[in-house]
Amino acid sequence: MSHIYIFEDANYSRLAPLVYTRATFELRCGLYTQWERISRLYPGATITLFCRDALADIVKERYPLEVNAPRKQNDSCLFINGRAILSRPVSLEGPEEIGMQGDTVVYLRLKKNSPGKISYNTFLEENYHEKWENTLHRVDIHTPVFSYYWDIIKRNAHQIAEDFSLFVKEGRNAGNVYEGTYLINKDKIYIGKGSRIKPCCVLDAENGPVYIGNNVTISPNTSIEGPVYIGDNSVILPNSRLRGGTNIGEVCKIGGEIVNTIFHSFTNKQHDGFLGDSYLGSWVNIGADTTNSNLLNTYGLIKVQMGNTLINTNHNSLGMAMGDHTKTAINTAIMTGSVIGFACNIVTNLYPPKYLPSFSWCTVNGIRVYEWDKALCVARLAMERRDKKMSAAEEELFKKIFQLTENERTICKKT
């Protein structure tokens, strides 16, 4: 029996704050998360997920799969990096080999009874690949691998189109399209069951596909320009403008002007305001007229602070990364290349810092710590409003994140 293991590696931390509550293979790019795309490439395969200890319980709750179970020595197996976007399957058959992109392991194929114990911790060690490079045949491959949040954003629009071509293939209307709606290039428009497209909407797929999941509501006077993905049970508010690369996960409420921005799931941005070239986590609430900048007035390259390090992204258009359970007040203005942590509250008419640590309460008077127990109470209430009850594993992870991000808040005090 062949077995697939999807793993996190030691560079997961570069994707903070998006990976505090999810593994790298749960990040969304295109029509799917990483593990969803892999499962479609290998239908019927036995899949095991390898993730950090802190996430193991919550990942077990989310998926009916084995999590962090050790490799069975009597299985041929393929290990796939959760940061790699595979649009074509790597063969399960063939000689033992290691597929590399630069110094990143994209896959590792081992045969039955290969020596050496491999567990989820193996891939979380620095330079873990060196032990195999000396013993296995190396194959240099070229596939997208994301190291930072901007890698996901820059790939997103292209990946929506590629996923549509590979897995959806053609348009379909299984919903209710009201009279007075315009569908441009119908062959590239997919509308799922129970979805409603209200009058005076324009769905334009000339420059890329438009995928609308099940039970989605597109309210009147909305324009959607592909490539765009809208997940199940989401609502698009009236007069919205969704431009290329908009990627909306399940159970979101979205309005205003959006371009090339990913909303992971269960996030609200119901009012006017522009968001561009950004990735927002789950359970985020964006206040009315909140806007982010994705372009410097100088048109220069954007630098992003990640902890103590300032990184030149080599991009001149880039918005923000925002962690789960963060909220902004009305009229919040967020600068280019900002990193906003987990469970932050931004309530100021000034620009918040470009690097805002997790559990920060940011006001005109400065930044103070948002104590985890108070933040947890608000998070529970937000979830209850969507008929979701926070599980014991989610609550425990919430507390762990507060502890794990203590150094972030120390950095902020020093700067």
CSV table of C-alpha atoms in Angstrom, one decimal:
chain,number,residue,atom,x,y,z
A,1,MET,CA,0.0,0.0,0.0
A,2,SER,CA,1.2,3.5,-0.8
A,3,HIS,CA,0.9,6.2,1.8
A,4,ILE,CA,1.1,10.0,1.5
A,5,TYR,CA,2.3,12.1,4.4
A,6,ILE,CA,1.8,15.9,4.2
A,7,PHE,CA,4.2,17.6,6.5
A,8,GLU,CA,5.2,21.0,8.0
A,9,ASP,CA,8.9,21.8,7.9
A,10,ALA,CA,11.1,24.1,10.1
A,11,ASN,CA,10.3,27.2,8.1
A,12,TYR,CA,6.6,27.3,9.1
A,13,SER,CA,7.4,30.3,11.4
A,14,ARG,CA,8.0,32.6,8.5
A,15,LEU,CA,4.3,32.4,7.8
A,16,ALA,CA,3.3,33.9,11.1
A,17,PRO,CA,0.7,35.1,12.1
A,18,LEU,CA,-1.3,33.0,9.7
A,19,VAL,CA,0.0,29.7,11.0
A,20,TYR,CA,-0.7,30.2,14.7
A,21,THR,CA,-4.0,28.3,14.4
A,22,ARG,CA,-3.4,26.2,11.3
A,23,ALA,CA,-0.7,24.1,9.7
A,24,THR,CA,1.1,25.3,6.6
A,25,PHE,CA,-0.9,22.7,4.5
A,26,GLU,CA,-4.2,24.4,5.7
A,27,LEU,CA,-3.4,27.8,4.1
A,28,ARG,CA,-5.6,28.8,1.2
A,29,CYS,CA,-4.3,29.6,-2.3
A,30,GLY,CA,-6.4,29.2,-5.4
A,31,LEU,CA,-9.6,27.2,-5.0
A,32,TYR,CA,-8.2,25.0,-2.3
A,33,THR,CA,-6.0,24.7,0.8
A,34,GLN,CA,-2.8,22.8,0.3
A,35,TRP,CA,-4.0,19.5,1.7
A,36,GLU,CA,-7.3,19.7,-0.2
A,37,ARG,CA,-5.4,20.1,-3.5
A,38,ILE,CA,-3.2,17.1,-2.6
A,39,SER,CA,-6.2,15.0,-1.8
A,40,ARG,CA,-7.6,15.7,-5.2
A,41,LEU,CA,-4.4,14.8,-6.9
A,42,TYR,CA,-4.4,11.5,-5.1
A,43,PRO,CA,-8.0,10.3,-4.9
A,44,GLY,CA,-8.4,7.3,-2.6
A,45,ALA,CA,-4.9,7.6,-1.2
A,46,THR,CA,-4.2,7.0,2.5
A,47,ILE,CA,-3.1,10.4,3.9
A,48,THR,CA,-1.5,11.2,7.2
A,49,LEU,CA,-0.9,14.8,8.4
A,50,PHE,CA,2.4,15.8,10.1
A,51,CYS,CA,2.1,19.1,12.1
A,52,ARG,CA,3.5,20.8,15.2
A,53,ASP,CA,2.6,19.4,18.6
A,54,ALA,CA,0.7,22.6,19.5
A,55,LEU,CA,-1.7,22.0,16.6
A,56,ALA,CA,-2.1,18.3,16.8
A,57,ASP,CA,-5.4,18.2,18.8
A,58,ILE,CA,-7.1,20.9,16.7
A,59,VAL,CA,-6.0,19.3,13.4
A,60,LYS,CA,-7.4,16.0,14.6
A,61,GLU,CA,-10.7,17.7,15.2
A,62,ARG,CA,-10.8,19.2,11.7
A,63,TYR,CA,-10.0,16.2,9.6
A,64,PRO,CA,-10.9,12.4,9.6
A,65,LEU,CA,-7.3,11.6,9.0
A,66,GLU,CA,-4.3,10.2,11.1
A,67,VAL,CA,-2.3,13.1,12.6
A,68,ASN,CA,1.3,12.7,13.6
A,69,ALA,CA,1.1,8.9,13.4
A,70,PRO,CA,4.6,7.5,12.7
A,71,ARG,CA,5.5,6.1,9.3
A,72,LYS,CA,4.8,2.4,8.9
A,73,GLN,CA,8.0,0.7,7.7
A,74,ASN,CA,6.2,-1.8,5.5
A,75,ASP,CA,4.6,0.9,3.3
A,76,SER,CA,6.0,2.7,0.3
A,77,CYS,CA,5.4,6.3,1.0
A,78,LEU,CA,5.5,9.8,-0.4
A,79,PHE,CA,6.2,12.8,1.9
A,80,ILE,CA,5.0,16.1,0.5
A,81,ASN,CA,5.8,19.5,1.9
A,82,GLY,CA,2.8,21.5,3.0
A,83,ARG,CA,4.3,24.7,1.6
A,84,ALA,CA,4.6,23.4,-1.9
A,85,ILE,CA,1.8,23.9,-4.5
A,86,LEU,CA,1.5,20.8,-6.6
A,87,SER,CA,-0.6,21.1,-9.7
A,88,ARG,CA,0.5,17.7,-11.0
A,89,PRO,CA,0.9,14.6,-8.8
A,90,VAL,CA,4.4,13.3,-8.1
A,91,SER,CA,4.4,9.6,-8.9
A,92,LEU,CA,3.9,7.2,-6.0
A,93,GLU,CA,5.9,4.7,-7.9
A,94,GLY,CA,9.6,4.9,-8.8
A,95,PRO,CA,13.0,4.7,-7.1
A,96,GLU,CA,13.7,6.3,-3.8
A,97,GLU,CA,14.5,10.0,-4.3
A,98,ILE,CA,14.3,13.5,-2.9
A,99,GLY,CA,12.7,16.3,-4.8
A,100,MET,CA,14.3,19.7,-4.1
A,101,GLN,CA,13.7,23.3,-5.0
A,102,GLY,CA,16.8,25.0,-3.9
A,103,ASP,CA,17.3,24.0,-0.3
A,104,THR,CA,13.6,23.2,0.2
A,105,VAL,CA,12.4,19.6,0.2
A,106,VAL,CA,9.3,19.4,-2.0
A,107,TYR,CA,8.9,15.6,-1.7
A,108,LEU,CA,10.6,12.5,-0.4
A,109,ARG,CA,9.8,9.1,-1.9
A,110,LEU,CA,10.8,6.0,0.1
A,111,LYS,CA,10.2,2.3,-0.6
A,112,LYS,CA,9.0,-0.4,1.8
A,113,ASN,CA,11.3,-1.2,4.7
A,114,SER,CA,13.5,1.8,4.1
A,115,PRO,CA,15.8,2.2,7.2
A,116,GLY,CA,15.4,5.1,9.5
A,117,LYS,CA,12.6,6.2,11.8
A,118,ILE,CA,10.6,9.2,10.4
A,119,SER,CA,8.1,11.1,12.5
A,120,TYR,CA,6.5,14.6,12.3
A,121,ASN,CA,9.4,16.0,14.3
A,122,THR,CA,11.9,14.8,11.7
A,123,PHE,CA,10.8,17.6,9.3
A,124,LEU,CA,10.7,20.3,12.0
A,125,GLU,CA,14.5,20.0,12.5
A,126,GLU,CA,16.8,22.5,10.9
A,127,ASN,CA,18.6,21.2,7.8
A,128,TYR,CA,16.8,17.8,8.1
A,129,HIS,CA,17.2,17.2,4.4
A,130,GLU,CA,21.0,16.9,4.6
A,131,LYS,CA,20.8,13.3,5.8
A,132,TRP,CA,18.9,12.2,2.7
A,133,GLU,CA,20.7,14.3,0.1
A,134,ASN,CA,23.8,12.2,0.7
A,135,THR,CA,22.0,8.8,0.3
A,136,LEU,CA,19.1,9.4,-2.1
A,137,HIS,CA,19.0,10.5,-5.7
A,138,ARG,CA,18.2,14.2,-5.9
A,139,VAL,CA,15.8,15.6,-8.4
A,140,ASP,CA,15.7,19.4,-8.9
A,141,ILE,CA,12.2,20.5,-9.6
A,142,HIS,CA,10.4,23.8,-10.2
A,143,THR,CA,7.1,24.3,-8.3
A,144,PRO,CA,5.7,27.2,-6.3
A,145,VAL,CA,6.8,27.0,-2.6
A,146,PHE,CA,5.7,29.8,-0.3
A,147,SER,CA,8.0,31.0,2.4
A,148,TYR,CA,6.2,34.2,3.4
A,149,TYR,CA,2.7,35.5,3.2
A,150,TRP,CA,3.4,37.5,0.1
A,151,ASP,CA,4.4,34.4,-1.8
A,152,ILE,CA,0.8,33.1,-1.3
A,153,ILE,CA,-0.8,36.4,-2.4
A,154,LYS,CA,1.3,36.7,-5.5
A,155,ARG,CA,0.5,33.2,-6.6
A,156,ASN,CA,-3.2,33.4,-5.7
A,157,ALA,CA,-4.9,34.8,-8.8
A,158,HIS,CA,-2.9,32.4,-11.1
A,159,GLN,CA,-3.7,29.5,-8.9
A,160,ILE,CA,-7.5,30.2,-9.0
A,161,ALA,CA,-7.3,29.9,-12.8
A,162,GLU,CA,-5.1,26.9,-12.7
A,163,ASP,CA,-7.2,25.0,-10.2
A,164,PHE,CA,-10.3,25.8,-12.2
A,165,SER,CA,-8.7,24.4,-15.4
A,166,LEU,CA,-7.4,21.3,-13.7
A,167,PHE,CA,-10.3,20.3,-11.3
A,168,VAL,CA,-13.5,22.1,-12.4
A,169,LYS,CA,-12.8,22.3,-16.1
A,170,GLU,CA,-16.0,24.1,-17.2
A,171,GLY,CA,-18.8,26.4,-16.1
A,172,ARG,CA,-22.0,25.3,-14.5
A,173,ASN,CA,-25.1,26.9,-13.0
A,174,ALA,CA,-26.7,24.9,-10.3
A,175,GLY,CA,-28.1,27.9,-8.4
A,176,ASN,CA,-30.6,30.7,-9.0
A,177,VAL,CA,-29.5,33.5,-11.3
A,178,TYR,CA,-32.1,36.2,-11.1
A,179,GLU,CA,-33.3,38.2,-14.2
A,180,GLY,CA,-31.3,41.3,-14.8
A,181,THR,CA,-27.9,39.6,-14.0
A,182,TYR,CA,-25.1,39.5,-16.6
A,183,LEU,CA,-22.8,36.5,-17.0
A,184,ILE,CA,-19.8,37.2,-19.3
A,185,ASN,CA,-18.0,34.1,-20.6
A,186,LYS,CA,-20.3,31.6,-19.0
A,187,ASP,CA,-18.0,28.6,-19.7
A,188,LYS,CA,-15.7,29.9,-17.0
A,189,ILE,CA,-18.4,30.6,-14.4
A,190,TYR,CA,-19.3,27.9,-11.9
A,191,ILE,CA,-22.3,28.5,-9.6
A,192,GLY,CA,-23.0,25.9,-6.9
A,193,LYS,CA,-26.2,24.4,-5.5
A,194,GLY,CA,-28.5,26.8,-3.6
A,195,SER,CA,-26.5,29.9,-4.5
A,196,ARG,CA,-28.4,33.1,-5.5
A,197,ILE,CA,-27.2,35.8,-7.8
A,198,LYS,CA,-29.5,38.8,-7.3
A,199,PRO,CA,-30.5,41.3,-10.0
A,200,CYS,CA,-28.1,43.9,-11.5
A,201,CYS,CA,-25.0,41.8,-10.7
A,202,VAL,CA,-22.2,41.3,-13.3
A,203,LEU,CA,-20.1,38.2,-13.2
A,204,ASP,CA,-17.2,38.8,-15.7
A,205,ALA,CA,-15.0,35.8,-16.5
A,206,GLU,CA,-13.2,37.2,-19.5
A,207,ASN,CA,-9.9,37.6,-17.6
A,208,GLY,CA,-10.2,34.5,-15.4
A,209,PRO,CA,-12.8,32.1,-14.0
A,210,VAL,CA,-15.4,32.9,-11.4
A,211,TYR,CA,-16.1,30.0,-8.9
A,212,ILE,CA,-19.1,30.4,-6.5
A,213,GLY,CA,-19.6,27.6,-4.1
A,214,ASN,CA,-22.9,26.2,-2.6
A,215,ASN,CA,-25.4,28.4,-0.7
A,216,VAL,CA,-23.7,31.7,-1.6
A,217,THR,CA,-25.6,34.9,-1.8
A,218,ILE,CA,-24.4,37.6,-4.2
A,219,SER,CA,-26.4,40.7,-3.4
A,220,PRO,CA,-27.7,43.3,-6.0
A,221,ASN,CA,-25.4,45.6,-7.9
A,222,THR,CA,-22.3,43.6,-7.3
A,223,SER,CA,-19.5,43.3,-9.9
A,224,ILE,CA,-17.2,40.3,-9.9
A,225,GLU,CA,-14.1,40.2,-12.2
A,226,GLY,CA,-12.3,36.9,-12.3
A,227,PRO,CA,-10.3,35.1,-11.3
A,228,VAL,CA,-12.4,34.9,-8.2
A,229,TYR,CA,-13.3,32.2,-5.7
A,230,ILE,CA,-16.2,32.4,-3.2
A,231,GLY,CA,-16.6,29.6,-0.7
A,232,ASP,CA,-19.7,27.8,0.6
A,233,ASN,CA,-22.3,29.8,2.7
A,234,SER,CA,-20.7,33.2,2.2
A,235,VAL,CA,-22.6,36.4,1.6
A,236,ILE,CA,-21.5,39.3,-0.7
A,237,LEU,CA,-23.1,42.5,0.3
A,238,PRO,CA,-24.8,45.0,-2.1
A,239,ASN,CA,-22.7,47.2,-4.3
A,240,SER,CA,-19.5,45.2,-3.8
A,241,ARG,CA,-16.6,45.2,-6.2
A,242,LEU,CA,-14.6,42.0,-6.3
A,243,ARG,CA,-11.7,42.2,-8.6
A,244,GLY,CA,-9.1,39.7,-9.8
A,245,GLY,CA,-7.6,37.4,-7.2
A,246,THR,CA,-10.4,37.8,-4.6
A,247,ASN,CA,-10.5,34.6,-2.6
A,248,ILE,CA,-13.2,34.2,0.0
A,249,GLY,CA,-13.4,31.1,2.2
A,250,GLU,CA,-16.5,29.6,3.7
A,251,VAL,CA,-19.0,31.5,5.8
A,252,CYS,CA,-17.7,35.0,5.2
A,253,LYS,CA,-19.6,38.3,4.9
A,254,ILE,CA,-17.8,40.6,2.5
A,255,GLY,CA,-18.5,44.1,1.1
A,256,GLY,CA,-16.7,47.0,-0.4
A,257,GLU,CA,-13.8,46.9,-2.9
A,258,ILE,CA,-11.5,43.9,-2.8
A,259,VAL,CA,-8.6,42.9,-5.1
A,260,ASN,CA,-6.2,39.9,-4.8
A,261,THR,CA,-7.1,39.3,-1.2
A,262,ILE,CA,-7.6,36.0,0.7
A,263,PHE,CA,-10.2,35.7,3.5
A,264,HIS,CA,-9.6,32.4,5.1
A,265,SER,CA,-13.0,31.6,6.6
A,266,PHE,CA,-15.6,33.0,9.0
A,267,THR,CA,-14.4,36.6,8.5
A,268,ASN,CA,-16.5,39.7,8.2
A,269,LYS,CA,-15.8,42.8,6.1
A,270,GLN,CA,-19.4,44.0,5.5
A,271,HIS,CA,-18.9,47.7,4.8
A,272,ASP,CA,-17.2,50.0,2.3
A,273,GLY,CA,-13.4,50.2,2.3
A,274,PHE,CA,-10.6,48.9,0.1
A,275,LEU,CA,-8.5,45.8,0.9
A,276,GLY,CA,-5.8,44.7,-1.6
A,277,ASP,CA,-3.0,42.1,-1.9
A,278,SER,CA,-3.6,40.8,1.6
A,279,TYR,CA,-4.3,37.6,3.6
A,280,LEU,CA,-6.8,37.7,6.5
A,281,GLY,CA,-7.2,34.8,8.8
A,282,SER,CA,-10.5,33.4,10.4
A,283,TRP,CA,-12.9,35.2,12.8
A,284,VAL,CA,-11.6,38.6,11.7
A,285,ASN,CA,-14.0,41.6,11.9
A,286,ILE,CA,-13.1,44.6,9.7
A,287,GLY,CA,-14.8,47.9,10.7
A,288,ALA,CA,-16.6,50.2,8.3
A,289,ASP,CA,-14.3,52.1,5.9
A,290,THR,CA,-11.2,50.2,7.0
A,291,THR,CA,-8.7,50.5,4.2
A,292,ASN,CA,-5.2,49.1,3.6
A,293,SER,CA,-2.5,50.5,1.3
A,294,ASN,CA,-0.9,48.1,-1.2
A,295,LEU,CA,1.3,50.6,-3.0
A,296,LEU,CA,3.9,53.1,-1.8
A,297,ASN,CA,3.6,56.7,-3.0
A,298,THR,CA,7.1,56.3,-4.3
A,299,TYR,CA,6.2,53.1,-6.2
A,300,GLY,CA,9.2,51.5,-4.4
A,301,LEU,CA,9.8,48.0,-3.2
A,302,ILE,CA,8.0,47.2,0.1
A,303,LYS,CA,9.7,46.0,3.2
A,304,VAL,CA,8.0,43.9,5.9
A,305,GLN,CA,9.0,43.5,9.5
A,306,MET,CA,8.9,39.9,10.7
A,307,GLY,CA,9.9,39.9,14.4
A,308,ASN,CA,13.3,41.5,14.6
A,309,THR,CA,14.0,41.2,10.9
A,310,LEU,CA,13.2,43.7,8.1
A,311,ILE,CA,12.7,41.9,4.8
A,312,ASN,CA,12.7,43.4,1.4
A,313,THR,CA,9.9,41.6,-0.4
A,314,ASN,CA,11.0,42.7,-3.9
A,315,HIS,CA,7.4,43.6,-4.6
A,316,ASN,CA,6.0,47.1,-5.2
A,317,SER,CA,2.4,46.1,-4.5
A,318,LEU,CA,1.6,44.3,-1.2
A,319,GLY,CA,-1.0,44.7,1.6
A,320,MET,CA,-1.1,43.0,5.0
A,321,ALA,CA,-1.2,39.7,6.8
A,322,MET,CA,-3.7,39.7,9.6
A,323,GLY,CA,-4.0,36.9,12.2
A,324,ASP,CA,-7.2,35.2,13.4
A,325,HIS,CA,-9.6,36.9,15.9
A,326,THR,CA,-8.3,40.4,15.1
A,327,LYS,CA,-10.6,43.4,14.8
A,328,THR,CA,-10.4,46.9,13.4
A,329,ALA,CA,-12.6,49.9,14.3
A,330,ILE,CA,-14.2,52.2,11.8
A,331,ASN,CA,-11.9,54.3,9.5
A,332,THR,CA,-8.8,52.2,10.3
A,333,ALA,CA,-6.0,52.9,7.8
A,334,ILE,CA,-3.4,50.2,7.5
A,335,MET,CA,0.0,50.8,5.8
A,336,THR,CA,1.7,48.8,3.0
A,337,GLY,CA,3.3,45.5,4.1
A,338,SER,CA,1.8,45.4,7.6
A,339,VAL,CA,1.8,42.3,9.8
A,340,ILE,CA,-1.0,42.4,12.3
A,341,GLY,CA,-0.9,39.5,14.8
A,342,PHE,CA,-3.4,37.1,16.4
A,343,ALA,CA,-6.3,38.5,18.6
A,344,CYS,CA,-5.4,42.2,18.2
A,345,ASN,CA,-7.8,45.1,18.6
A,346,ILE,CA,-7.1,48.3,16.6
A,347,VAL,CA,-9.1,51.3,17.8
A,348,THR,CA,-7.2,54.4,16.7
A,349,ASN,CA,-7.5,57.2,14.2
A,350,LEU,CA,-3.7,57.1,13.7
A,351,TYR,CA,-1.8,54.6,11.6
A,352,PRO,CA,-1.2,51.4,13.6
A,353,PRO,CA,2.4,50.1,13.6
A,354,LYS,CA,3.4,48.1,10.5
A,355,TYR,CA,4.3,45.3,12.9
A,356,LEU,CA,1.6,44.7,15.6
A,357,PRO,CA,2.3,41.8,18.0
A,358,SER,CA,-0.3,39.3,18.8
A,359,PHE,CA,-2.7,40.1,21.7
A,360,SER,CA,-2.2,43.9,21.2
A,361,TRP,CA,-4.8,46.5,22.0
A,362,CYS,CA,-3.8,49.5,19.9
A,363,THR,CA,-5.3,52.9,20.6
A,364,VAL,CA,-4.4,56.6,20.1
A,365,ASN,CA,-2.7,56.3,23.5
A,366,GLY,CA,-0.3,53.5,22.5
A,367,ILE,CA,-0.3,49.7,22.7
A,368,ARG,CA,-1.1,47.6,25.7
A,369,VAL,CA,-1.4,43.8,26.1
A,370,TYR,CA,-4.8,42.4,25.4
A,371,GLU,CA,-5.0,39.8,28.2
A,372,TRP,CA,-5.7,36.3,26.8
A,373,ASP,CA,-8.7,35.6,29.1
A,374,LYS,CA,-10.5,38.7,27.9
A,375,ALA,CA,-9.6,38.1,24.3
A,376,LEU,CA,-10.9,34.5,24.7
A,377,CYS,CA,-14.3,35.7,26.0
A,378,VAL,CA,-14.7,37.9,22.9
A,379,ALA,CA,-13.6,35.1,20.6
A,380,ARG,CA,-16.2,32.7,22.2
A,381,LEU,CA,-18.9,35.4,21.6
A,382,ALA,CA,-17.9,35.9,18.0
A,383,MET,CA,-18.1,32.2,17.3
A,384,GLU,CA,-21.5,31.8,19.0
A,385,ARG,CA,-22.9,34.5,16.7
A,386,ARG,CA,-22.1,32.0,13.9
A,387,ASP,CA,-23.6,29.1,15.8
A,388,LYS,CA,-20.1,27.7,16.6
A,389,LYS,CA,-18.9,26.6,20.0
A,390,MET,CA,-15.3,26.9,20.8
A,391,SER,CA,-13.9,23.4,21.5
A,392,ALA,CA,-11.6,22.5,24.3
A,393,ALA,CA,-8.7,22.1,21.8
A,394,GLU,CA,-9.4,25.6,20.4
A,395,GLU,CA,-9.5,27.1,23.8
A,396,GLU,CA,-6.2,25.4,24.8
A,397,LEU,CA,-4.5,26.6,21.6
A,398,PHE,CA,-5.7,30.1,22.3
A,399,LYS,CA,-3.9,30.1,25.6
A,400,LYS,CA,-0.8,28.5,24.0
A,401,ILE,CA,-0.6,31.2,21.3
A,402,PHE,CA,-0.5,33.9,24.1
A,403,GLN,CA,2.5,32.1,25.6
A,404,LEU,CA,4.2,31.5,22.3
A,405,THR,CA,3.9,35.1,21.2
A,406,GLU,CA,5.4,36.6,24.3
A,407,ASN,CA,8.6,37.4,22.5
A,408,GLU,CA,6.6,39.4,19.9
A,409,ARG,CA,5.4,41.8,22.5
A,410,THR,CA,8.9,42.1,23.9
A,411,ILE,CA,10.2,43.2,20.5
A,412,CYS,CA,7.4,45.8,20.2
A,413,LYS,CA,8.4,47.3,23.6
A,414,LYS,CA,12.0,47.6,22.5
A,415,THR,CA,11.2,49.3,19.2
